[in-house]
Amino acid sequence: MTLTEGSSMMLRETQDQLRGQGFTGSFLQDVGSPKKKWNNAQLWETMKKISKAVDDRHRRATAIHTKKEDGSVNSNDGGGQPHSRLHHQLVELDYDELVFSVFGGNEEGLRSLVKNNILAVDFSAGAADPQRDDKENGWRKAPLRRCKRVTARSPLFQRAMVEMVRDPVLARSFDAMRKQEDLKTALHDIAEIEKELVLLNENRDLPGMRQRRKVLDDKLVHANERVKSCEDDLA
């Protein structure tokens, strides 16, 4: 077996492992494995962000390598190979941005991905660390500072994520899945809003009910717009 063949086999095995760990949850049947607290759409969106960060880094490296000053080629990598070392370097995502843009402000799903060794977190001194089990929730209590950067579990996991995102068939399937998750969430929000509206109608004479109804009406309009957008994308 050649080095290239061995590398390709390792990549395929890692992709299979990522599918099993991240999307099907098959490994979670093992005794003592942490529970899956993320949904497939959240993991897929995180993988897309990692893939985009890799592509952005590649473009920056290309720009540096091809820019010539005084007749010489500039390269941060040396030897005229600006990308040879980048495959082994993990890209970093901002923790807080990821929590709010992908996980809706709820850290539980992201923490679960770290505990299950799909993602990793670079911690500042005293930051909360999900790898050090807390009896209550697997997260060290009273962190002094928040964690700042999120990466793939390893360079090989990162490469597997990027290759999966770049697969057009897989991308279409997972993008549709994400829209279905968004649709499910929007429908759930509508049901909850309508329940509260019924209660407001039964207690319409209580103070503040008119203002609360206006807030709920605005939320209902927004939720219905989300439903329409998802249905249009899935059509």
PDB file of C-alpha atoms in Angstrom:
ATOM      1  CA  MET A   1       0.000   0.000   0.000  1.00  0.00           C
ATOM      2  CA  THR A   2       1.360   3.397  -0.982  1.00  0.00           C
ATOM      3  CA  LEU A   3       1.449   6.409   1.313  1.00  0.00           C
ATOM      4  CA  THR A   4      -1.336   8.039  -0.720  1.00  0.00           C
ATOM      5  CA  GLU A   5      -3.509   4.937  -0.485  1.00  0.00           C
ATOM      6  CA  GLY A   6      -2.945   4.718   3.257  1.00  0.00           C
ATOM      7  CA  SER A   7      -3.821   8.387   3.690  1.00  0.00           C
ATOM      8  CA  SER A   8      -7.022   7.956   1.682  1.00  0.00           C
ATOM      9  CA  MET A   9      -8.001   4.931   3.759  1.00  0.00           C
ATOM     10  CA  MET A  10      -7.449   6.833   7.010  1.00  0.00           C
ATOM     11  CA  LEU A  11      -9.577   9.708   5.695  1.00  0.00           C
ATOM     12  CA  ARG A  12     -12.436   7.366   4.746  1.00  0.00           C
ATOM     13  CA  GLU A  13     -12.285   5.654   8.138  1.00  0.00           C
ATOM     14  CA  THR A  14     -12.362   9.034   9.875  1.00  0.00           C
ATOM     15  CA  GLN A  15     -15.374  10.112   7.810  1.00  0.00           C
ATOM     16  CA  ASP A  16     -17.153   6.903   8.781  1.00  0.00           C
ATOM     17  CA  GLN A  17     -16.267   7.532  12.409  1.00  0.00           C
ATOM     18  CA  LEU A  18     -17.560  11.099  12.177  1.00  0.00           C
ATOM     19  CA  ARG A  19     -20.829   9.926  10.659  1.00  0.00           C
ATOM     20  CA  GLY A  20     -21.234   7.325  13.400  1.00  0.00           C
ATOM     21  CA  GLN A  21     -20.282   9.622  16.250  1.00  0.00           C
ATOM     22  CA  GLY A  22     -21.792  12.861  15.063  1.00  0.00           C
ATOM     23  CA  PHE A  23     -24.866  12.031  13.026  1.00  0.00           C
ATOM     24  CA  THR A  24     -26.183   8.540  13.715  1.00  0.00           C
ATOM     25  CA  GLY A  25     -25.135   8.440  17.358  1.00  0.00           C
ATOM     26  CA  SER A  26     -24.363   4.723  17.045  1.00  0.00           C
ATOM     27  CA  PHE A  27     -21.328   4.948  19.350  1.00  0.00           C
ATOM     28  CA  LEU A  28     -23.542   6.435  22.057  1.00  0.00           C
ATOM     29  CA  GLN A  29     -24.909   2.971  22.783  1.00  0.00           C
ATOM     30  CA  ASP A  30     -21.641   2.122  24.549  1.00  0.00           C
ATOM     31  CA  VAL A  31     -21.898   2.031  28.325  1.00  0.00           C
ATOM     32  CA  GLY A  32     -20.570   5.226  29.848  1.00  0.00           C
ATOM     33  CA  SER A  33     -20.635   7.276  26.632  1.00  0.00           C
ATOM     34  CA  PRO A  34     -21.839  10.872  27.063  1.00  0.00           C
ATOM     35  CA  LYS A  35     -25.332  11.518  25.762  1.00  0.00           C
ATOM     36  CA  LYS A  36     -25.870  13.276  22.429  1.00  0.00           C
ATOM     37  CA  LYS A  37     -27.164  16.778  23.183  1.00  0.00           C
ATOM     38  CA  TRP A  38     -26.738  18.324  19.745  1.00  0.00           C
ATOM     39  CA  ASN A  39     -28.837  17.852  16.624  1.00  0.00           C
ATOM     40  CA  ASN A  40     -27.486  16.912  13.199  1.00  0.00           C
ATOM     41  CA  ALA A  41     -28.137  20.366  11.756  1.00  0.00           C
ATOM     42  CA  GLN A  42     -25.993  22.005  14.443  1.00  0.00           C
ATOM     43  CA  LEU A  43     -23.049  19.704  13.740  1.00  0.00           C
ATOM     44  CA  TRP A  44     -23.409  20.209   9.996  1.00  0.00           C
ATOM     45  CA  GLU A  45     -23.448  24.013  10.342  1.00  0.00           C
ATOM     46  CA  THR A  46     -20.351  23.818  12.561  1.00  0.00           C
ATOM     47  CA  MET A  47     -18.608  21.685   9.934  1.00  0.00           C
ATOM     48  CA  LYS A  48     -19.518  24.245   7.269  1.00  0.00           C
ATOM     49  CA  LYS A  49     -17.960  27.014   9.352  1.00  0.00           C
ATOM     50  CA  ILE A  50     -14.782  24.969   9.788  1.00  0.00           C
ATOM     51  CA  SER A  51     -14.693  24.257   6.054  1.00  0.00           C
ATOM     52  CA  LYS A  52     -15.148  27.953   5.229  1.00  0.00           C
ATOM     53  CA  ALA A  53     -12.337  28.879   7.635  1.00  0.00           C
ATOM     54  CA  VAL A  54     -10.068  26.349   5.890  1.00  0.00           C
ATOM     55  CA  ASP A  55     -10.964  27.792   2.464  1.00  0.00           C
ATOM     56  CA  ASP A  56     -10.376  31.356   3.696  1.00  0.00           C
ATOM     57  CA  ARG A  57      -6.962  30.382   5.070  1.00  0.00           C
ATOM     58  CA  HIS A  58      -6.096  28.689   1.779  1.00  0.00           C
ATOM     59  CA  ARG A  59      -6.974  31.868  -0.154  1.00  0.00           C
ATOM     60  CA  ARG A  60      -4.868  34.011   2.177  1.00  0.00           C
ATOM     61  CA  ALA A  61      -1.910  31.651   1.823  1.00  0.00           C
ATOM     62  CA  THR A  62      -2.259  31.707  -1.959  1.00  0.00           C
ATOM     63  CA  ALA A  63      -2.354  35.493  -2.001  1.00  0.00           C
ATOM     64  CA  ILE A  64       0.799  35.690   0.134  1.00  0.00           C
ATOM     65  CA  HIS A  65       2.601  33.116  -1.974  1.00  0.00           C
ATOM     66  CA  THR A  66       1.812  34.716  -5.329  1.00  0.00           C
ATOM     67  CA  LYS A  67       2.538  38.297  -4.299  1.00  0.00           C
ATOM     68  CA  LYS A  68       5.939  39.301  -5.536  1.00  0.00           C
ATOM     69  CA  GLU A  69       8.094  42.030  -4.097  1.00  0.00           C
ATOM     70  CA  ASP A  70      11.479  42.931  -5.549  1.00  0.00           C
ATOM     71  CA  GLY A  71      11.208  40.018  -7.926  1.00  0.00           C
ATOM     72  CA  SER A  72      10.964  37.370  -5.182  1.00  0.00           C
ATOM     73  CA  VAL A  73       8.052  35.206  -4.059  1.00  0.00           C
ATOM     74  CA  ASN A  74       6.878  35.735  -0.484  1.00  0.00           C
ATOM     75  CA  SER A  75       5.806  32.607   1.366  1.00  0.00           C
ATOM     76  CA  ASN A  76       5.185  31.982   5.026  1.00  0.00           C
ATOM     77  CA  ASP A  77       5.768  28.294   4.497  1.00  0.00           C
ATOM     78  CA  GLY A  78       9.186  28.283   2.856  1.00  0.00           C
ATOM     79  CA  GLY A  79      10.411  26.251  -0.082  1.00  0.00           C
ATOM     80  CA  GLY A  80       7.764  27.635  -2.412  1.00  0.00           C
ATOM     81  CA  GLN A  81       5.060  25.454  -0.814  1.00  0.00           C
ATOM     82  CA  PRO A  82       2.591  27.793   0.947  1.00  0.00           C
ATOM     83  CA  HIS A  83       0.054  25.074   1.700  1.00  0.00           C
ATOM     84  CA  SER A  84       2.180  22.041   2.555  1.00  0.00           C
ATOM     85  CA  ARG A  85       1.936  22.571   6.303  1.00  0.00           C
ATOM     86  CA  LEU A  86      -1.586  23.959   6.430  1.00  0.00           C
ATOM     87  CA  HIS A  87      -3.166  20.483   6.274  1.00  0.00           C
ATOM     88  CA  HIS A  88      -1.783  19.824   9.745  1.00  0.00           C
ATOM     89  CA  GLN A  89      -2.913  23.130  11.273  1.00  0.00           C
ATOM     90  CA  LEU A  90      -6.327  23.415  12.884  1.00  0.00           C
ATOM     91  CA  VAL A  91      -8.487  26.426  12.056  1.00  0.00           C
ATOM     92  CA  GLU A  92     -10.151  28.132  15.005  1.00  0.00           C
ATOM     93  CA  LEU A  93     -13.728  29.337  15.466  1.00  0.00           C
ATOM     94  CA  ASP A  94     -14.780  31.877  18.054  1.00  0.00           C
ATOM     95  CA  TYR A  95     -16.591  30.059  20.873  1.00  0.00           C
ATOM     96  CA  ASP A  96     -19.227  32.696  21.614  1.00  0.00           C
ATOM     97  CA  GLU A  97     -19.980  33.382  17.946  1.00  0.00           C
ATOM     98  CA  LEU A  98     -20.489  29.666  17.358  1.00  0.00           C
ATOM     99  CA  VAL A  99     -22.745  29.289  20.400  1.00  0.00           C
ATOM    100  CA  PHE A 100     -25.070  32.070  19.284  1.00  0.00           C
ATOM    101  CA  SER A 101     -25.008  31.593  15.506  1.00  0.00           C
ATOM    102  CA  VAL A 102     -25.390  27.794  15.448  1.00  0.00           C
ATOM    103  CA  PHE A 103     -26.604  26.650  18.875  1.00  0.00           C
ATOM    104  CA  GLY A 104     -29.115  29.426  19.566  1.00  0.00           C
ATOM    105  CA  GLY A 105     -27.218  30.671  22.599  1.00  0.00           C
ATOM    106  CA  ASN A 106     -27.451  27.313  24.374  1.00  0.00           C
ATOM    107  CA  GLU A 107     -23.988  25.908  25.157  1.00  0.00           C
ATOM    108  CA  GLU A 108     -25.216  22.401  25.962  1.00  0.00           C
ATOM    109  CA  GLY A 109     -24.954  21.055  22.407  1.00  0.00           C
ATOM    110  CA  LEU A 110     -21.483  22.471  21.817  1.00  0.00           C
ATOM    111  CA  ARG A 111     -20.238  21.211  25.172  1.00  0.00           C
ATOM    112  CA  SER A 112     -21.595  17.775  24.313  1.00  0.00           C
ATOM    113  CA  LEU A 113     -19.668  17.742  21.017  1.00  0.00           C
ATOM    114  CA  VAL A 114     -16.490  18.523  22.948  1.00  0.00           C
ATOM    115  CA  LYS A 115     -17.173  15.847  25.576  1.00  0.00           C
ATOM    116  CA  ASN A 116     -17.717  13.312  22.791  1.00  0.00           C
ATOM    117  CA  ASN A 117     -14.344  14.184  21.180  1.00  0.00           C
ATOM    118  CA  ILE A 118     -15.789  15.530  17.929  1.00  0.00           C
ATOM    119  CA  LEU A 119     -14.679  19.099  18.608  1.00  0.00           C
ATOM    120  CA  ALA A 120     -12.041  20.527  20.904  1.00  0.00           C
ATOM    121  CA  VAL A 121     -11.766  23.797  22.805  1.00  0.00           C
ATOM    122  CA  ASP A 122      -8.671  25.863  23.480  1.00  0.00           C
ATOM    123  CA  PHE A 123      -8.993  27.141  27.040  1.00  0.00           C
ATOM    124  CA  SER A 124      -7.517  30.187  28.673  1.00  0.00           C
ATOM    125  CA  ALA A 125      -6.278  29.880  32.256  1.00  0.00           C
ATOM    126  CA  GLY A 126      -9.147  28.938  34.517  1.00  0.00           C
ATOM    127  CA  ALA A 127     -11.661  28.484  31.702  1.00  0.00           C
ATOM    128  CA  ALA A 128     -14.437  25.912  31.925  1.00  0.00           C
ATOM    129  CA  ASP A 129     -13.376  22.517  30.600  1.00  0.00           C
ATOM    130  CA  PRO A 130     -16.020  19.914  29.600  1.00  0.00           C
ATOM    131  CA  GLN A 131     -13.417  17.157  29.481  1.00  0.00           C
ATOM    132  CA  ARG A 132     -13.053  17.345  33.260  1.00  0.00           C
ATOM    133  CA  ASP A 133     -16.231  15.721  34.453  1.00  0.00           C
ATOM    134  CA  ASP A 134     -18.497  17.549  36.814  1.00  0.00           C
ATOM    135  CA  LYS A 135     -20.887  15.216  38.648  1.00  0.00           C
ATOM    136  CA  GLU A 136     -23.820  17.399  37.609  1.00  0.00           C
ATOM    137  CA  ASN A 137     -23.128  18.342  34.003  1.00  0.00           C
ATOM    138  CA  GLY A 138     -19.579  17.461  32.949  1.00  0.00           C
ATOM    139  CA  TRP A 139     -18.426  21.084  32.963  1.00  0.00           C
ATOM    140  CA  ARG A 140     -16.099  22.609  35.523  1.00  0.00           C
ATOM    141  CA  LYS A 141     -17.956  25.042  37.767  1.00  0.00           C
ATOM    142  CA  ALA A 142     -17.354  28.771  38.162  1.00  0.00           C
ATOM    143  CA  PRO A 143     -14.956  29.388  35.258  1.00  0.00           C
ATOM    144  CA  LEU A 144     -12.705  32.411  35.668  1.00  0.00           C
ATOM    145  CA  ARG A 145     -12.738  33.191  31.959  1.00  0.00           C
ATOM    146  CA  ARG A 146     -14.728  31.858  29.011  1.00  0.00           C
ATOM    147  CA  CYS A 147     -13.133  29.531  26.465  1.00  0.00           C
ATOM    148  CA  LYS A 148     -12.235  31.378  23.292  1.00  0.00           C
ATOM    149  CA  ARG A 149     -11.553  29.026  20.399  1.00  0.00           C
ATOM    150  CA  VAL A 150     -13.187  25.889  18.982  1.00  0.00           C
ATOM    151  CA  THR A 151     -11.441  23.470  16.612  1.00  0.00           C
ATOM    152  CA  ALA A 152     -12.018  20.049  15.123  1.00  0.00           C
ATOM    153  CA  ARG A 153     -10.863  17.169  17.311  1.00  0.00           C
ATOM    154  CA  SER A 154      -7.729  16.679  15.189  1.00  0.00           C
ATOM    155  CA  PRO A 155      -6.273  17.688  11.808  1.00  0.00           C
ATOM    156  CA  LEU A 156      -7.591  14.416  10.371  1.00  0.00           C
ATOM    157  CA  PHE A 157     -11.083  15.114  11.719  1.00  0.00           C
ATOM    158  CA  GLN A 158     -10.858  18.609  10.237  1.00  0.00           C
ATOM    159  CA  ARG A 159      -9.931  17.223   6.833  1.00  0.00           C
ATOM    160  CA  ALA A 160     -12.782  14.700   7.028  1.00  0.00           C
ATOM    161  CA  MET A 161     -15.237  17.502   7.838  1.00  0.00           C
ATOM    162  CA  VAL A 162     -14.008  19.623   4.933  1.00  0.00           C
ATOM    163  CA  GLU A 163     -14.246  16.739   2.456  1.00  0.00           C
ATOM    164  CA  MET A 164     -17.777  15.908   3.618  1.00  0.00           C
ATOM    165  CA  VAL A 165     -18.907  19.537   3.254  1.00  0.00           C
ATOM    166  CA  ARG A 166     -17.401  19.686  -0.243  1.00  0.00           C
ATOM    167  CA  ASP A 167     -19.305  16.568  -1.351  1.00  0.00           C
ATOM    168  CA  PRO A 168     -22.224  18.051  -3.367  1.00  0.00           C
ATOM    169  CA  VAL A 169     -24.572  15.117  -2.802  1.00  0.00           C
ATOM    170  CA  LEU A 170     -23.930  15.032   0.924  1.00  0.00           C
ATOM    171  CA  ALA A 171     -24.160  18.821   1.141  1.00  0.00           C
ATOM    172  CA  ARG A 172     -27.594  18.889  -0.498  1.00  0.00           C
ATOM    173  CA  SER A 173     -28.867  16.194   1.852  1.00  0.00           C
ATOM    174  CA  PHE A 174     -27.584  17.881   5.002  1.00  0.00           C
ATOM    175  CA  ASP A 175     -28.671  21.348   3.920  1.00  0.00           C
ATOM    176  CA  ALA A 176     -32.187  19.965   3.416  1.00  0.00           C
ATOM    177  CA  MET A 177     -31.965  18.306   6.824  1.00  0.00           C
ATOM    178  CA  ARG A 178     -30.999  21.654   8.388  1.00  0.00           C
ATOM    179  CA  LYS A 179     -34.000  23.317   6.763  1.00  0.00           C
ATOM    180  CA  GLN A 180     -36.240  20.557   8.132  1.00  0.00           C
ATOM    181  CA  GLU A 181     -34.824  21.173  11.607  1.00  0.00           C
ATOM    182  CA  ASP A 182     -35.449  24.909  11.182  1.00  0.00           C
ATOM    183  CA  LEU A 183     -39.004  24.189  10.048  1.00  0.00           C
ATOM    184  CA  LYS A 184     -39.604  21.915  13.025  1.00  0.00           C
ATOM    185  CA  THR A 185     -38.331  24.608  15.408  1.00  0.00           C
ATOM    186  CA  ALA A 186     -40.480  27.308  13.805  1.00  0.00           C
ATOM    187  CA  LEU A 187     -43.611  25.148  14.004  1.00  0.00           C
ATOM    188  CA  HIS A 188     -42.877  24.412  17.655  1.00  0.00           C
ATOM    189  CA  ASP A 189     -42.484  28.141  18.338  1.00  0.00           C
ATOM    190  CA  ILE A 190     -45.823  28.845  16.659  1.00  0.00           C
ATOM    191  CA  ALA A 191     -47.553  26.203  18.787  1.00  0.00           C
ATOM    192  CA  GLU A 192     -46.108  27.710  21.985  1.00  0.00           C
ATOM    193  CA  ILE A 193     -47.092  31.250  20.969  1.00  0.00           C
ATOM    194  CA  GLU A 194     -50.629  30.166  20.162  1.00  0.00           C
ATOM    195  CA  LYS A 195     -50.945  28.445  23.544  1.00  0.00           C
ATOM    196  CA  GLU A 196     -49.970  31.655  25.294  1.00  0.00           C
ATOM    197  CA  LEU A 197     -52.358  33.681  23.141  1.00  0.00           C
ATOM    198  CA  VAL A 198     -55.214  31.428  24.254  1.00  0.00           C
ATOM    199  CA  LEU A 199     -54.305  32.084  27.899  1.00  0.00           C
ATOM    200  CA  LEU A 200     -54.151  35.811  27.243  1.00  0.00           C
ATOM    201  CA  ASN A 201     -57.621  35.779  25.733  1.00  0.00           C
ATOM    202  CA  GLU A 202     -58.915  34.089  28.860  1.00  0.00           C
ATOM    203  CA  ASN A 203     -57.298  36.763  31.051  1.00  0.00           C
ATOM    204  CA  ARG A 204     -57.530  39.812  28.821  1.00  0.00           C
ATOM    205  CA  ASP A 205     -58.485  42.159  31.673  1.00  0.00           C
ATOM    206  CA  LEU A 206     -55.259  41.615  33.621  1.00  0.00           C
ATOM    207  CA  PRO A 207     -52.661  44.436  33.588  1.00  0.00           C
ATOM    208  CA  GLY A 208     -50.107  44.289  30.781  1.00  0.00           C
ATOM    209  CA  MET A 209     -52.038  41.804  28.635  1.00  0.00           C
ATOM    210  CA  ARG A 210     -52.367  44.198  25.691  1.00  0.00           C
ATOM    211  CA  GLN A 211     -48.611  44.813  25.529  1.00  0.00           C
ATOM    212  CA  ARG A 212     -47.847  41.125  25.854  1.00  0.00           C
ATOM    213  CA  ARG A 213     -50.284  40.276  23.066  1.00  0.00           C
ATOM    214  CA  LYS A 214     -48.535  42.736  20.763  1.00  0.00           C
ATOM    215  CA  VAL A 215     -45.186  41.083  21.485  1.00  0.00           C
ATOM    216  CA  LEU A 216     -46.645  37.646  20.770  1.00  0.00           C
ATOM    217  CA  ASP A 217     -48.321  38.852  17.571  1.00  0.00           C
ATOM    218  CA  ASP A 218     -44.955  40.099  16.307  1.00  0.00           C
ATOM    219  CA  LYS A 219     -43.305  36.796  17.232  1.00  0.00           C
ATOM    220  CA  LEU A 220     -46.048  34.885  15.465  1.00  0.00           C
ATOM    221  CA  VAL A 221     -45.545  36.868  12.265  1.00  0.00           C
ATOM    222  CA  HIS A 222     -41.796  36.219  12.403  1.00  0.00           C
ATOM    223  CA  ALA A 223     -42.282  32.493  13.047  1.00  0.00           C
ATOM    224  CA  ASN A 224     -44.702  32.184  10.131  1.00  0.00           C
ATOM    225  CA  GLU A 225     -42.178  33.917   7.881  1.00  0.00           C
ATOM    226  CA  ARG A 226     -39.565  31.344   8.960  1.00  0.00           C
ATOM    227  CA  VAL A 227     -41.981  28.528   8.128  1.00  0.00           C
ATOM    228  CA  LYS A 228     -42.648  29.951   4.662  1.00  0.00           C
ATOM    229  CA  SER A 229     -38.941  30.430   3.989  1.00  0.00           C
ATOM    230  CA  CYS A 230     -38.154  26.824   4.981  1.00  0.00           C
ATOM    231  CA  GLU A 231     -41.046  25.422   2.964  1.00  0.00           C
ATOM    232  CA  ASP A 232     -39.957  27.414  -0.105  1.00  0.00           C
ATOM    233  CA  ASP A 233     -36.393  26.097   0.230  1.00  0.00           C
ATOM    234  CA  LEU A 234     -37.585  22.515   0.645  1.00  0.00           C
ATOM    235  CA  ALA A 235     -40.069  22.662  -2.241  1.00  0.00           C
TER     236      ALA A 235
END
